[in-house]
């Protein structure tokens, strides 16, 4: 088994693969949507604090677990603390991976369709028309399900054909192109009328927002989601990392790239959004980028091509993320249950497809639970809340406890500092992972849970 696990080609290859997993719909679709629902700059502030103080230390921890054990998550936890129940953290991750993938692939399917819509000039007309187009498109159940199936199918095909070389190559070409296009779009957006209002919304926090407990849980969930943390994904990727590569510097690169792309997406969406009369960022839901961006493209010469290129890059970014999501349950069944890869891929893909159907059916404007007090969510938003805001932080909490208190700082530091790797502040990291991560996560999710039931 160990023999054919394979490793990343180079350190850059690893960073690219991990960044490819991290950068995806979470950055470009999720982050602006959440900022809009969380009320702007206050959300951004809390998000950045979560990334630095909670997620970065846990990322280092997850990579260390994986590289030390060289196993998929369930196996890794079991190998480091045999005979205990810690492998359950890995099992939670396997379920979370499938859950996230089930709604992620629905949105990824939309991005595929939007490549076509942009290219063929169907995203035209005023704001009303573009909004109606989105609502009608997502209400078309058979189209949504077919596109989800297509996206999952392509992901499965990549996994069957050997992941590592493929991900490295795709991401190497993709990441610079994506960043370049985002910079260009942000530059254009900044010169639109109304841009200043958008920037104020995005950058100047309304501190009264900080009193809302759900702001913290969504910011924390978004940070975990964006960095692919809390479900063993980075344990799995770390398990392919060679012993000579520095973990902390790789983690720092991933955080830097991922956060920059998310912030850039906000610099595109909010100035463009506020250039539209009557724009309300909080009421757009999952359709925000699909309804705001076409307007921006129409202000560019060759806008159809820009639009198509944008959605194509987004599709590819989503693909490198779905690959990493599917890889976790698949490698679990291969490593821990002895299945062959083909069987594992087929089984997990079919299971995820079933799970994705309700998300594909009930999206956009259809609130599923509007009759229940306090719950006004479409199914897709419900899924993303359950998995992102709760399952991932709980996974992260358990991982932090495992790393800081069960495996223990000394053991982890040995792994982290092997071959004189760069790691500037081990004491600070130990403090964060032992105290700030677990207490911070608890302080955020406990009030959020209580507020649901009150
Ligand atoms: N981070 C990806 C994004 O932002 C999504 C993702 C990929 C993910 N793998 C993950 C989220 C593992 C949580 C856990 O789009």
CSV table of C-alpha atoms and ligand atoms in Angstrom, one decimal:
chain,number,residue,atom,x,y,z
A,1,UNK,CA,0.0,0.0,0.0
A,2,UNK,CA,2.6,2.5,1.1
A,3,UNK,CA,4.6,1.7,-2.1
A,4,UNK,CA,2.2,3.2,-4.6
A,5,UNK,CA,1.2,6.3,-2.6
A,6,UNK,CA,3.3,8.6,-4.6
A,7,UNK,CA,4.5,12.1,-3.6
A,8,UNK,CA,4.4,15.6,-5.0
A,9,UNK,CA,7.0,16.2,-7.7
A,10,UNK,CA,8.5,19.3,-6.0
A,11,UNK,CA,7.9,21.6,-3.2
A,12,UNK,CA,6.4,24.1,-5.5
A,13,UNK,CA,4.2,21.3,-6.8
A,14,UNK,CA,2.9,20.7,-3.3
A,15,UNK,CA,2.2,24.3,-2.6
A,16,UNK,CA,0.4,24.6,-5.9
A,17,UNK,CA,-1.7,21.5,-5.2
A,18,UNK,CA,-2.6,22.7,-1.7
A,19,UNK,CA,-3.3,26.2,-3.0
A,20,UNK,CA,-5.3,24.6,-5.8
A,21,UNK,CA,-7.4,22.8,-3.2
A,22,UNK,CA,-7.8,26.0,-1.2
A,23,UNK,CA,-8.6,28.4,-4.0
A,24,UNK,CA,-11.9,27.7,-5.4
A,25,UNK,CA,-15.6,28.7,-5.2
A,26,UNK,CA,-15.0,29.4,-1.6
A,27,UNK,CA,-12.9,32.4,-2.5
A,28,UNK,CA,-14.7,33.8,-5.5
A,29,UNK,CA,-18.3,32.7,-4.9
A,30,UNK,CA,-18.4,32.1,-1.1
A,31,UNK,CA,-16.4,34.9,0.3
A,32,UNK,CA,-18.3,37.8,-1.3
A,33,UNK,CA,-21.6,36.1,-0.6
A,34,UNK,CA,-20.7,35.8,3.0
A,35,UNK,CA,-19.4,39.3,3.3
A,36,UNK,CA,-22.7,40.5,1.8
A,37,UNK,CA,-24.7,38.5,4.3
A,38,UNK,CA,-22.5,39.4,7.2
A,39,UNK,CA,-22.7,43.1,6.5
A,40,UNK,CA,-19.5,44.1,4.9
A,41,UNK,CA,-16.2,45.1,6.4
A,42,UNK,CA,-17.0,43.8,9.9
A,43,UNK,CA,-17.1,40.3,8.4
A,44,UNK,CA,-13.8,40.8,6.6
A,45,UNK,CA,-12.2,41.9,9.9
A,46,UNK,CA,-13.4,38.8,11.8
A,47,UNK,CA,-12.5,36.6,8.9
A,48,UNK,CA,-8.9,37.8,8.8
A,49,UNK,CA,-8.6,37.3,12.5
A,50,UNK,CA,-9.9,33.7,12.2
A,51,UNK,CA,-7.5,33.0,9.4
A,52,UNK,CA,-4.4,34.2,11.3
A,53,UNK,CA,-5.2,33.1,14.8
A,54,UNK,CA,-7.1,29.9,14.3
A,55,UNK,CA,-6.8,28.5,10.8
A,56,UNK,CA,-3.1,29.0,10.1
A,57,UNK,CA,-2.0,27.1,13.2
A,58,UNK,CA,-4.4,24.3,12.4
A,59,UNK,CA,-3.2,24.1,8.9
A,60,UNK,CA,0.3,23.6,10.2
A,61,UNK,CA,-1.1,20.9,12.5
A,62,UNK,CA,-3.0,19.1,9.8
A,63,UNK,CA,0.0,19.0,7.4
A,64,UNK,CA,2.2,17.7,10.2
A,65,UNK,CA,-0.2,14.9,11.1
A,66,UNK,CA,-0.4,13.8,7.4
A,67,UNK,CA,3.3,14.0,6.8
A,68,UNK,CA,4.2,12.2,10.0
A,69,UNK,CA,1.8,9.3,9.4
A,70,UNK,CA,1.8,9.2,5.6
A,71,UNK,CA,-1.8,7.9,5.6
A,72,UNK,CA,-5.2,9.2,4.9
A,73,UNK,CA,-6.9,10.9,7.8
A,74,UNK,CA,-8.5,7.9,9.6
A,75,UNK,CA,-5.2,5.9,9.3
A,76,UNK,CA,-3.2,8.9,10.4
A,77,UNK,CA,-5.0,9.6,13.6
A,78,UNK,CA,-5.0,5.8,14.3
A,79,UNK,CA,-1.3,5.5,13.7
A,80,UNK,CA,-0.3,8.4,15.9
A,81,UNK,CA,-2.6,7.3,18.8
A,82,UNK,CA,-3.3,3.6,18.2
A,83,UNK,CA,-6.1,2.0,20.3
A,84,UNK,CA,-7.9,5.2,20.9
A,85,UNK,CA,-11.0,6.7,19.3
A,86,UNK,CA,-9.2,9.6,17.6
A,87,UNK,CA,-9.6,8.0,14.2
A,88,UNK,CA,-13.2,9.2,14.5
A,89,UNK,CA,-12.0,12.7,13.7
A,90,UNK,CA,-10.8,11.3,10.4
A,91,UNK,CA,-14.2,9.6,9.9
A,92,UNK,CA,-16.0,12.9,10.6
A,93,UNK,CA,-13.9,14.4,7.8
A,94,UNK,CA,-14.8,11.7,5.4
A,95,UNK,CA,-18.5,12.5,5.9
A,96,UNK,CA,-17.9,16.3,5.8
A,97,UNK,CA,-16.0,15.9,2.5
A,98,UNK,CA,-19.0,14.1,1.0
A,99,UNK,CA,-21.4,16.7,2.4
A,100,UNK,CA,-19.5,19.7,1.1
A,101,UNK,CA,-19.0,18.1,-2.3
A,102,UNK,CA,-22.7,17.6,-2.6
A,103,UNK,CA,-23.5,21.3,-2.7
A,104,UNK,CA,-20.2,22.4,-4.1
A,105,UNK,CA,-20.6,20.4,-7.3
A,106,UNK,CA,-24.0,22.0,-7.9
A,107,UNK,CA,-22.5,25.5,-7.9
A,108,UNK,CA,-19.5,24.3,-9.9
A,109,UNK,CA,-22.1,23.0,-12.4
A,110,UNK,CA,-23.5,26.5,-12.7
A,111,UNK,CA,-20.1,28.0,-13.4
A,112,UNK,CA,-19.7,25.5,-16.3
A,113,UNK,CA,-23.0,26.7,-17.8
A,114,UNK,CA,-22.0,30.3,-17.3
A,115,UNK,CA,-18.9,29.8,-19.5
A,116,UNK,CA,-21.3,29.0,-22.3
A,117,UNK,CA,-23.8,31.8,-21.4
A,118,UNK,CA,-21.1,34.4,-21.3
A,119,UNK,CA,-19.6,33.2,-24.6
A,120,UNK,CA,-22.9,33.2,-26.4
A,121,UNK,CA,-23.9,36.6,-25.1
A,122,UNK,CA,-26.9,35.4,-23.1
A,123,UNK,CA,-25.9,37.4,-20.0
A,124,UNK,CA,-27.2,40.7,-21.5
A,125,UNK,CA,-29.9,43.1,-20.5
A,126,UNK,CA,-30.5,45.1,-17.4
A,127,UNK,CA,-30.1,43.9,-13.9
A,128,UNK,CA,-33.7,42.6,-13.7
A,129,UNK,CA,-33.1,40.5,-16.8
A,130,UNK,CA,-29.8,39.1,-15.6
A,131,UNK,CA,-31.4,38.2,-12.2
A,132,UNK,CA,-34.4,36.5,-13.9
A,133,UNK,CA,-32.1,34.6,-16.1
A,134,UNK,CA,-30.2,33.2,-13.1
A,135,UNK,CA,-33.5,32.4,-11.3
A,136,UNK,CA,-34.9,30.6,-14.3
A,137,UNK,CA,-31.7,28.8,-15.0
A,138,UNK,CA,-31.3,27.5,-11.4
A,139,UNK,CA,-35.0,26.5,-11.2
A,140,UNK,CA,-34.4,24.1,-14.1
A,141,UNK,CA,-34.0,20.9,-12.2
A,142,UNK,CA,-32.9,18.6,-15.0
A,143,UNK,CA,-30.2,21.1,-16.2
A,144,UNK,CA,-28.9,21.6,-12.6
A,145,UNK,CA,-28.7,17.8,-12.0
A,146,UNK,CA,-27.1,17.1,-15.3
A,147,UNK,CA,-24.5,19.8,-14.8
A,148,UNK,CA,-23.8,18.4,-11.2
A,149,UNK,CA,-23.4,15.0,-12.7
A,150,UNK,CA,-21.0,16.3,-15.4
A,151,UNK,CA,-18.9,18.1,-12.8
A,152,UNK,CA,-18.7,15.1,-10.5
A,153,UNK,CA,-18.0,12.8,-13.4
A,154,UNK,CA,-15.0,14.9,-14.5
A,155,UNK,CA,-13.7,15.0,-10.9
A,156,UNK,CA,-14.0,11.3,-10.7
A,157,UNK,CA,-12.3,10.8,-14.0
A,158,UNK,CA,-9.3,12.9,-12.8
A,159,UNK,CA,-9.1,10.9,-9.6
A,160,UNK,CA,-9.1,7.6,-11.6
A,161,UNK,CA,-6.4,8.8,-13.9
A,162,UNK,CA,-3.9,9.6,-11.1
A,163,UNK,CA,-4.2,12.8,-9.3
A,164,UNK,CA,-0.9,14.3,-8.5
A,165,UNK,CA,0.7,15.0,-11.8
A,166,UNK,CA,-2.6,16.3,-13.1
A,167,UNK,CA,-3.3,18.7,-10.3
A,168,UNK,CA,0.2,20.1,-10.3
A,169,UNK,CA,0.1,20.8,-14.0
A,170,UNK,CA,-3.4,22.3,-14.1
A,171,UNK,CA,-2.7,24.5,-11.1
A,172,UNK,CA,0.6,25.8,-12.3
A,173,UNK,CA,-1.0,27.2,-15.4
A,174,UNK,CA,-4.2,28.3,-13.7
A,175,UNK,CA,-3.2,30.2,-10.7
A,176,UNK,CA,-1.3,33.0,-12.4
A,177,UNK,CA,-4.0,33.4,-15.0
A,178,UNK,CA,-6.7,33.6,-12.4
A,179,UNK,CA,-4.8,36.2,-10.3
A,180,UNK,CA,-4.1,38.3,-13.4
A,181,UNK,CA,-7.7,38.3,-14.6
A,182,UNK,CA,-8.9,39.1,-11.1
A,183,UNK,CA,-6.5,42.1,-10.9
A,184,UNK,CA,-7.8,43.3,-14.2
A,185,UNK,CA,-11.4,43.0,-13.2
A,186,UNK,CA,-10.8,44.7,-9.8
A,187,UNK,CA,-9.1,47.6,-11.7
A,188,UNK,CA,-12.0,48.0,-14.0
A,189,UNK,CA,-14.5,47.7,-11.1
A,190,UNK,CA,-12.7,50.5,-9.2
A,191,UNK,CA,-13.5,53.0,-11.9
A,192,UNK,CA,-17.2,52.4,-12.1
A,193,UNK,CA,-19.7,54.9,-10.7
A,194,UNK,CA,-20.6,53.8,-7.2
A,195,UNK,CA,-17.3,52.1,-6.7
A,196,UNK,CA,-16.5,54.3,-3.7
A,197,UNK,CA,-19.6,53.3,-1.9
A,198,UNK,CA,-18.8,49.6,-2.6
A,199,UNK,CA,-15.3,50.1,-1.2
A,200,UNK,CA,-16.6,51.8,1.9
A,201,UNK,CA,-19.0,48.9,2.5
A,202,UNK,CA,-16.1,46.4,2.0
A,203,UNK,CA,-13.4,48.2,4.0
A,204,UNK,CA,-15.0,50.3,6.6
A,205,UNK,CA,-16.5,48.2,9.4
A,206,UNK,CA,-19.8,48.9,10.9
A,207,UNK,CA,-18.8,47.9,14.5
A,208,UNK,CA,-22.4,47.4,15.6
A,209,UNK,CA,-22.3,44.3,13.5
A,210,UNK,CA,-19.8,42.7,15.8
A,211,UNK,CA,-22.6,42.1,18.3
A,212,UNK,CA,-24.2,39.4,16.1
A,213,UNK,CA,-23.0,35.9,17.1
A,214,UNK,CA,-23.8,34.4,13.7
A,215,UNK,CA,-21.2,36.8,12.2
A,216,UNK,CA,-18.4,34.9,14.0
A,217,UNK,CA,-19.6,31.5,13.1
A,218,UNK,CA,-20.0,32.3,9.5
A,219,UNK,CA,-16.6,34.0,9.4
A,220,UNK,CA,-14.9,31.1,11.1
A,221,UNK,CA,-16.7,28.5,8.9
A,222,UNK,CA,-15.8,30.5,5.8
A,223,UNK,CA,-12.1,30.6,6.9
A,224,UNK,CA,-12.1,26.8,7.4
A,225,UNK,CA,-13.9,26.2,4.1
A,226,UNK,CA,-11.6,28.5,2.1
A,227,UNK,CA,-8.5,26.9,3.4
A,228,UNK,CA,-9.8,23.4,3.0
A,229,UNK,CA,-9.4,22.8,6.7
A,230,UNK,CA,-11.1,20.8,9.4
A,231,UNK,CA,-11.9,17.6,7.4
A,232,UNK,CA,-8.5,16.0,6.8
A,233,UNK,CA,-8.0,17.3,3.3
A,234,UNK,CA,-4.7,18.9,4.3
A,235,UNK,CA,-3.8,15.8,6.3
A,236,UNK,CA,-4.2,13.8,3.1
A,237,UNK,CA,-2.2,16.4,1.1
A,238,UNK,CA,0.4,16.5,3.8
A,239,UNK,CA,0.8,12.7,3.6
A,240,UNK,CA,2.1,13.2,0.1
A,241,UNK,CA,4.7,15.8,1.2
A,242,UNK,CA,8.3,14.7,1.3
A,243,UNK,CA,10.2,14.7,4.6
A,244,UNK,CA,12.6,17.3,3.5
A,245,UNK,CA,10.0,20.0,2.7
A,246,UNK,CA,9.3,22.8,5.2
A,247,UNK,CA,5.7,22.6,6.5
A,248,UNK,CA,5.4,26.1,7.9
A,249,UNK,CA,6.6,27.9,4.8
A,250,UNK,CA,4.3,25.8,2.6
A,251,UNK,CA,1.4,26.6,4.9
A,252,UNK,CA,2.2,30.3,4.9
A,253,UNK,CA,2.2,30.3,1.1
A,254,UNK,CA,-1.1,28.6,0.9
A,255,UNK,CA,-2.7,31.1,3.4
A,256,UNK,CA,-1.3,34.0,1.6
A,257,UNK,CA,-2.5,32.9,-1.9
A,258,UNK,CA,-5.9,31.8,-0.7
A,259,UNK,CA,-6.5,35.0,1.3
A,260,UNK,CA,-5.3,37.3,-1.5
A,261,UNK,CA,-7.7,35.7,-4.0
A,262,UNK,CA,-10.7,36.0,-1.6
A,263,UNK,CA,-9.9,39.6,-0.9
A,264,UNK,CA,-9.5,40.3,-4.6
A,265,UNK,CA,-12.8,38.8,-5.3
A,266,UNK,CA,-14.4,41.3,-2.9
A,267,UNK,CA,-12.6,44.2,-4.7
A,268,UNK,CA,-14.4,43.1,-7.8
A,269,UNK,CA,-17.9,42.3,-6.5
A,270,UNK,CA,-18.6,45.2,-4.2
A,271,UNK,CA,-17.6,48.1,-6.4
A,272,UNK,CA,-19.4,46.5,-9.3
A,273,UNK,CA,-22.4,45.7,-7.2
A,274,UNK,CA,-22.8,49.2,-5.8
A,275,UNK,CA,-22.6,50.6,-9.3
A,276,UNK,CA,-26.0,49.0,-9.9
A,277,UNK,CA,-28.9,51.2,-8.6
A,278,UNK,CA,-30.8,49.6,-5.7
A,279,UNK,CA,-28.1,46.9,-5.1
A,280,UNK,CA,-28.5,45.2,-1.7
A,281,UNK,CA,-25.6,42.8,-1.0
A,282,UNK,CA,-27.4,41.1,1.8
A,283,UNK,CA,-30.3,39.8,-0.2
A,284,UNK,CA,-28.6,38.2,-3.2
A,285,UNK,CA,-27.8,34.8,-1.6
A,286,UNK,CA,-26.0,32.3,-3.6
A,287,UNK,CA,-26.7,34.2,-6.9
A,288,UNK,CA,-24.5,37.2,-6.0
A,289,UNK,CA,-21.6,36.7,-8.3
A,290,UNK,CA,-23.8,35.3,-11.1
A,291,UNK,CA,-25.9,38.4,-11.1
A,292,UNK,CA,-23.4,41.1,-10.4
A,293,UNK,CA,-20.5,40.1,-12.7
A,294,UNK,CA,-22.3,40.0,-16.0
A,295,UNK,CA,-22.9,43.7,-15.6
A,296,UNK,CA,-19.2,44.3,-15.0
A,297,UNK,CA,-18.3,42.3,-18.1
A,298,UNK,CA,-20.7,44.3,-20.2
A,299,UNK,CA,-18.6,47.4,-19.4
A,300,UNK,CA,-15.5,45.9,-20.8
A,301,UNK,CA,-14.5,45.9,-24.5
A,302,UNK,CA,-14.8,42.2,-25.5
A,303,UNK,CA,-16.9,41.6,-22.4
A,304,UNK,CA,-18.2,38.3,-23.7
A,305,UNK,CA,-14.7,36.9,-23.9
A,306,UNK,CA,-13.7,38.3,-20.5
A,307,UNK,CA,-16.8,36.7,-19.0
A,308,UNK,CA,-16.2,33.4,-20.6
A,309,UNK,CA,-12.5,33.4,-19.5
A,310,UNK,CA,-13.6,34.3,-16.0
A,311,UNK,CA,-16.1,31.5,-15.6
A,312,UNK,CA,-13.7,29.1,-17.3
A,313,UNK,CA,-10.9,29.9,-14.8
A,314,UNK,CA,-13.5,29.6,-12.0
A,315,UNK,CA,-14.5,26.2,-13.2
A,316,UNK,CA,-10.9,25.0,-13.2
A,317,UNK,CA,-10.3,26.4,-9.7
A,318,UNK,CA,-13.5,24.6,-8.6
A,319,UNK,CA,-12.2,21.4,-10.2
A,320,UNK,CA,-8.9,21.5,-8.3
A,321,UNK,CA,-11.0,21.9,-5.2
A,322,UNK,CA,-13.5,19.1,-5.9
A,323,UNK,CA,-10.6,16.8,-6.6
A,324,UNK,CA,-9.2,17.4,-3.1
A,325,UNK,CA,-12.7,16.9,-1.6
A,326,UNK,CA,-13.3,13.6,-3.4
A,327,UNK,CA,-9.8,12.4,-2.6
A,328,UNK,CA,-10.4,12.3,1.1
A,329,UNK,CA,-13.3,9.8,1.2
A,330,UNK,CA,-11.7,7.9,-1.8
A,331,UNK,CA,-8.3,7.5,-0.1
A,332,UNK,CA,-10.1,6.5,3.0
A,333,UNK,CA,-11.8,3.5,1.4
A,334,UNK,CA,-8.6,2.6,-0.4
A,335,UNK,CA,-6.3,2.9,2.7
A,336,UNK,CA,-8.5,1.7,5.5
A,337,UNK,CA,-11.0,-0.7,3.8
A,338,UNK,CA,-8.7,-2.1,1.2
A,339,UNK,CA,-10.9,-1.3,-1.8
A,340,UNK,CA,-9.4,-0.7,-5.2
A,341,UNK,CA,-9.3,2.9,-6.3
A,342,UNK,CA,-11.9,2.4,-9.1
A,343,UNK,CA,-14.5,0.9,-6.7
A,344,UNK,CA,-13.9,3.6,-4.2
A,345,UNK,CA,-14.2,6.4,-6.7
A,346,UNK,CA,-17.5,5.0,-8.2
A,347,UNK,CA,-19.0,4.4,-4.8
A,348,UNK,CA,-18.2,7.8,-3.4
A,349,UNK,CA,-19.2,9.6,-6.5
A,350,UNK,CA,-22.6,8.0,-6.6
A,351,UNK,CA,-23.2,8.6,-3.0
A,352,UNK,CA,-22.4,12.3,-3.4
A,353,UNK,CA,-24.5,12.5,-6.5
A,354,UNK,CA,-27.6,11.3,-4.5
A,355,UNK,CA,-26.9,13.7,-1.7
A,356,UNK,CA,-26.5,16.6,-4.2
A,357,UNK,CA,-30.0,16.2,-5.7
A,358,UNK,CA,-31.9,18.2,-3.0
A,359,UNK,CA,-29.3,21.0,-3.4
A,360,UNK,CA,-29.7,21.0,-7.1
A,361,UNK,CA,-33.4,21.1,-6.9
A,362,UNK,CA,-34.0,23.7,-4.3
A,363,UNK,CA,-31.7,26.6,-4.9
A,364,UNK,CA,-31.8,30.2,-5.6
A,365,UNK,CA,-35.1,31.8,-4.9
A,366,UNK,CA,-36.8,28.8,-3.3
A,367,UNK,CA,-36.7,29.0,0.5
A,368,UNK,CA,-37.4,25.5,1.7
A,369,UNK,CA,-38.0,26.2,5.4
A,370,UNK,CA,-39.5,29.6,5.3
A,371,UNK,CA,-42.5,28.3,7.3
A,372,UNK,CA,-40.3,27.5,10.3
A,373,UNK,CA,-39.6,30.4,12.6
A,374,UNK,CA,-36.0,31.5,12.6
A,375,UNK,CA,-35.1,29.4,9.6
A,376,UNK,CA,-35.3,30.9,6.1
A,377,UNK,CA,-32.9,29.0,4.0
A,378,UNK,CA,-32.8,27.2,0.7
A,379,UNK,CA,-31.5,23.7,0.9
A,380,UNK,CA,-28.1,24.6,-0.6
A,381,UNK,CA,-27.6,27.4,2.0
A,382,UNK,CA,-28.7,25.0,4.7
A,383,UNK,CA,-26.1,22.4,3.6
A,384,UNK,CA,-23.3,25.0,3.5
A,385,UNK,CA,-24.3,26.2,7.0
A,386,UNK,CA,-24.3,22.8,8.5
A,387,UNK,CA,-21.0,21.6,7.0
A,388,UNK,CA,-19.1,24.9,6.8
A,389,UNK,CA,-20.1,26.6,10.0
A,390,UNK,CA,-20.3,23.6,12.2
A,391,UNK,CA,-18.8,20.4,10.9
A,392,UNK,CA,-15.5,22.0,9.8
A,393,UNK,CA,-14.9,24.0,13.0
A,394,UNK,CA,-15.7,21.0,15.1
A,395,UNK,CA,-13.2,19.0,13.0
A,396,UNK,CA,-10.7,21.8,13.5
A,397,UNK,CA,-11.4,21.9,17.2
A,398,UNK,CA,-10.7,18.2,17.6
A,399,UNK,CA,-7.6,18.5,15.4
A,400,UNK,CA,-6.2,21.3,17.5
A,401,UNK,CA,-6.8,19.3,20.7
A,402,UNK,CA,-5.2,16.3,19.1
A,403,UNK,CA,-2.2,18.1,17.9
A,404,UNK,CA,-1.7,20.3,21.0
A,405,UNK,CA,-2.6,18.0,23.8
A,406,UNK,CA,-2.8,14.4,22.6
A,407,UNK,CA,0.1,13.9,20.2
A,408,UNK,CA,1.7,16.8,22.0
A,409,UNK,CA,3.8,19.8,21.1
A,410,UNK,CA,7.1,18.0,21.4
A,411,UNK,CA,6.1,15.3,18.9
A,412,UNK,CA,4.8,17.8,16.4
A,413,UNK,CA,7.8,20.1,16.7
A,414,UNK,CA,10.0,17.2,15.9
A,415,UNK,CA,8.1,16.7,12.7
A,416,UNK,CA,7.9,20.4,11.9
A,417,UNK,CA,11.6,21.1,12.5
A,418,UNK,CA,13.0,18.0,10.8
A,419,UNK,CA,15.8,18.8,8.4
A,420,UNK,CA,16.1,22.3,9.9
A,421,UNK,CA,12.9,23.5,8.3
A,422,UNK,CA,12.0,27.2,8.6
A,423,UNK,CA,9.6,27.7,11.5
A,424,UNK,CA,10.1,31.1,13.1
A,425,UNK,CA,8.0,31.0,16.3
A,426,UNK,CA,7.4,27.5,17.6
A,427,UNK,CA,6.4,28.9,21.0
A,428,UNK,CA,3.8,31.2,19.6
A,429,UNK,CA,2.4,28.4,17.4
A,430,UNK,CA,2.2,26.1,20.5
A,431,UNK,CA,0.3,28.7,22.4
A,432,UNK,CA,-2.1,29.3,19.6
A,433,UNK,CA,-2.8,25.6,18.9
A,434,UNK,CA,-3.2,24.7,22.6
A,435,UNK,CA,-5.2,27.7,23.8
A,436,UNK,CA,-6.4,30.1,21.2
A,437,UNK,CA,-7.6,27.6,18.6
A,438,UNK,CA,-9.8,25.4,20.9
A,439,UNK,CA,-11.1,28.2,23.1
A,440,UNK,CA,-11.7,30.5,20.1
A,441,UNK,CA,-13.6,27.9,18.2
A,442,UNK,CA,-15.7,27.0,21.3
A,443,UNK,CA,-16.4,30.6,22.0
A,444,UNK,CA,-17.7,31.0,18.4
A,445,UNK,CA,-19.7,27.9,17.8
A,446,UNK,CA,-21.4,27.5,21.3
A,447,UNK,CA,-23.2,30.8,21.1
A,448,UNK,CA,-24.1,30.1,17.5
A,449,UNK,CA,-25.6,26.8,18.4
A,450,UNK,CA,-27.5,28.3,21.3
A,451,UNK,CA,-28.9,31.1,19.1
A,452,UNK,CA,-30.4,28.5,16.8
A,453,UNK,CA,-32.4,26.9,19.6
A,454,UNK,CA,-33.4,30.1,21.4
B,1,LIG,N1,-11.3,25.4,-0.2
B,1,LIG,C1,-12.1,25.2,-1.4
B,1,LIG,C2,-12.7,26.5,-1.8
B,1,LIG,O1,-12.5,27.5,-1.2
B,1,LIG,C3,-13.1,24.1,-1.1
B,1,LIG,C4,-12.5,22.9,-0.5
B,1,LIG,C5,-11.7,22.0,-1.1
B,1,LIG,C6,-12.7,22.4,0.8
B,1,LIG,N2,-11.3,21.0,-0.2
B,1,LIG,C7,-11.9,21.3,1.0
B,1,LIG,C8,-13.4,22.9,1.9
B,1,LIG,C9,-11.8,20.6,2.2
B,1,LIG,C10,-13.3,22.3,3.1
B,1,LIG,C11,-12.5,21.1,3.3
B,1,LIG,O2,-13.4,26.5,-2.8
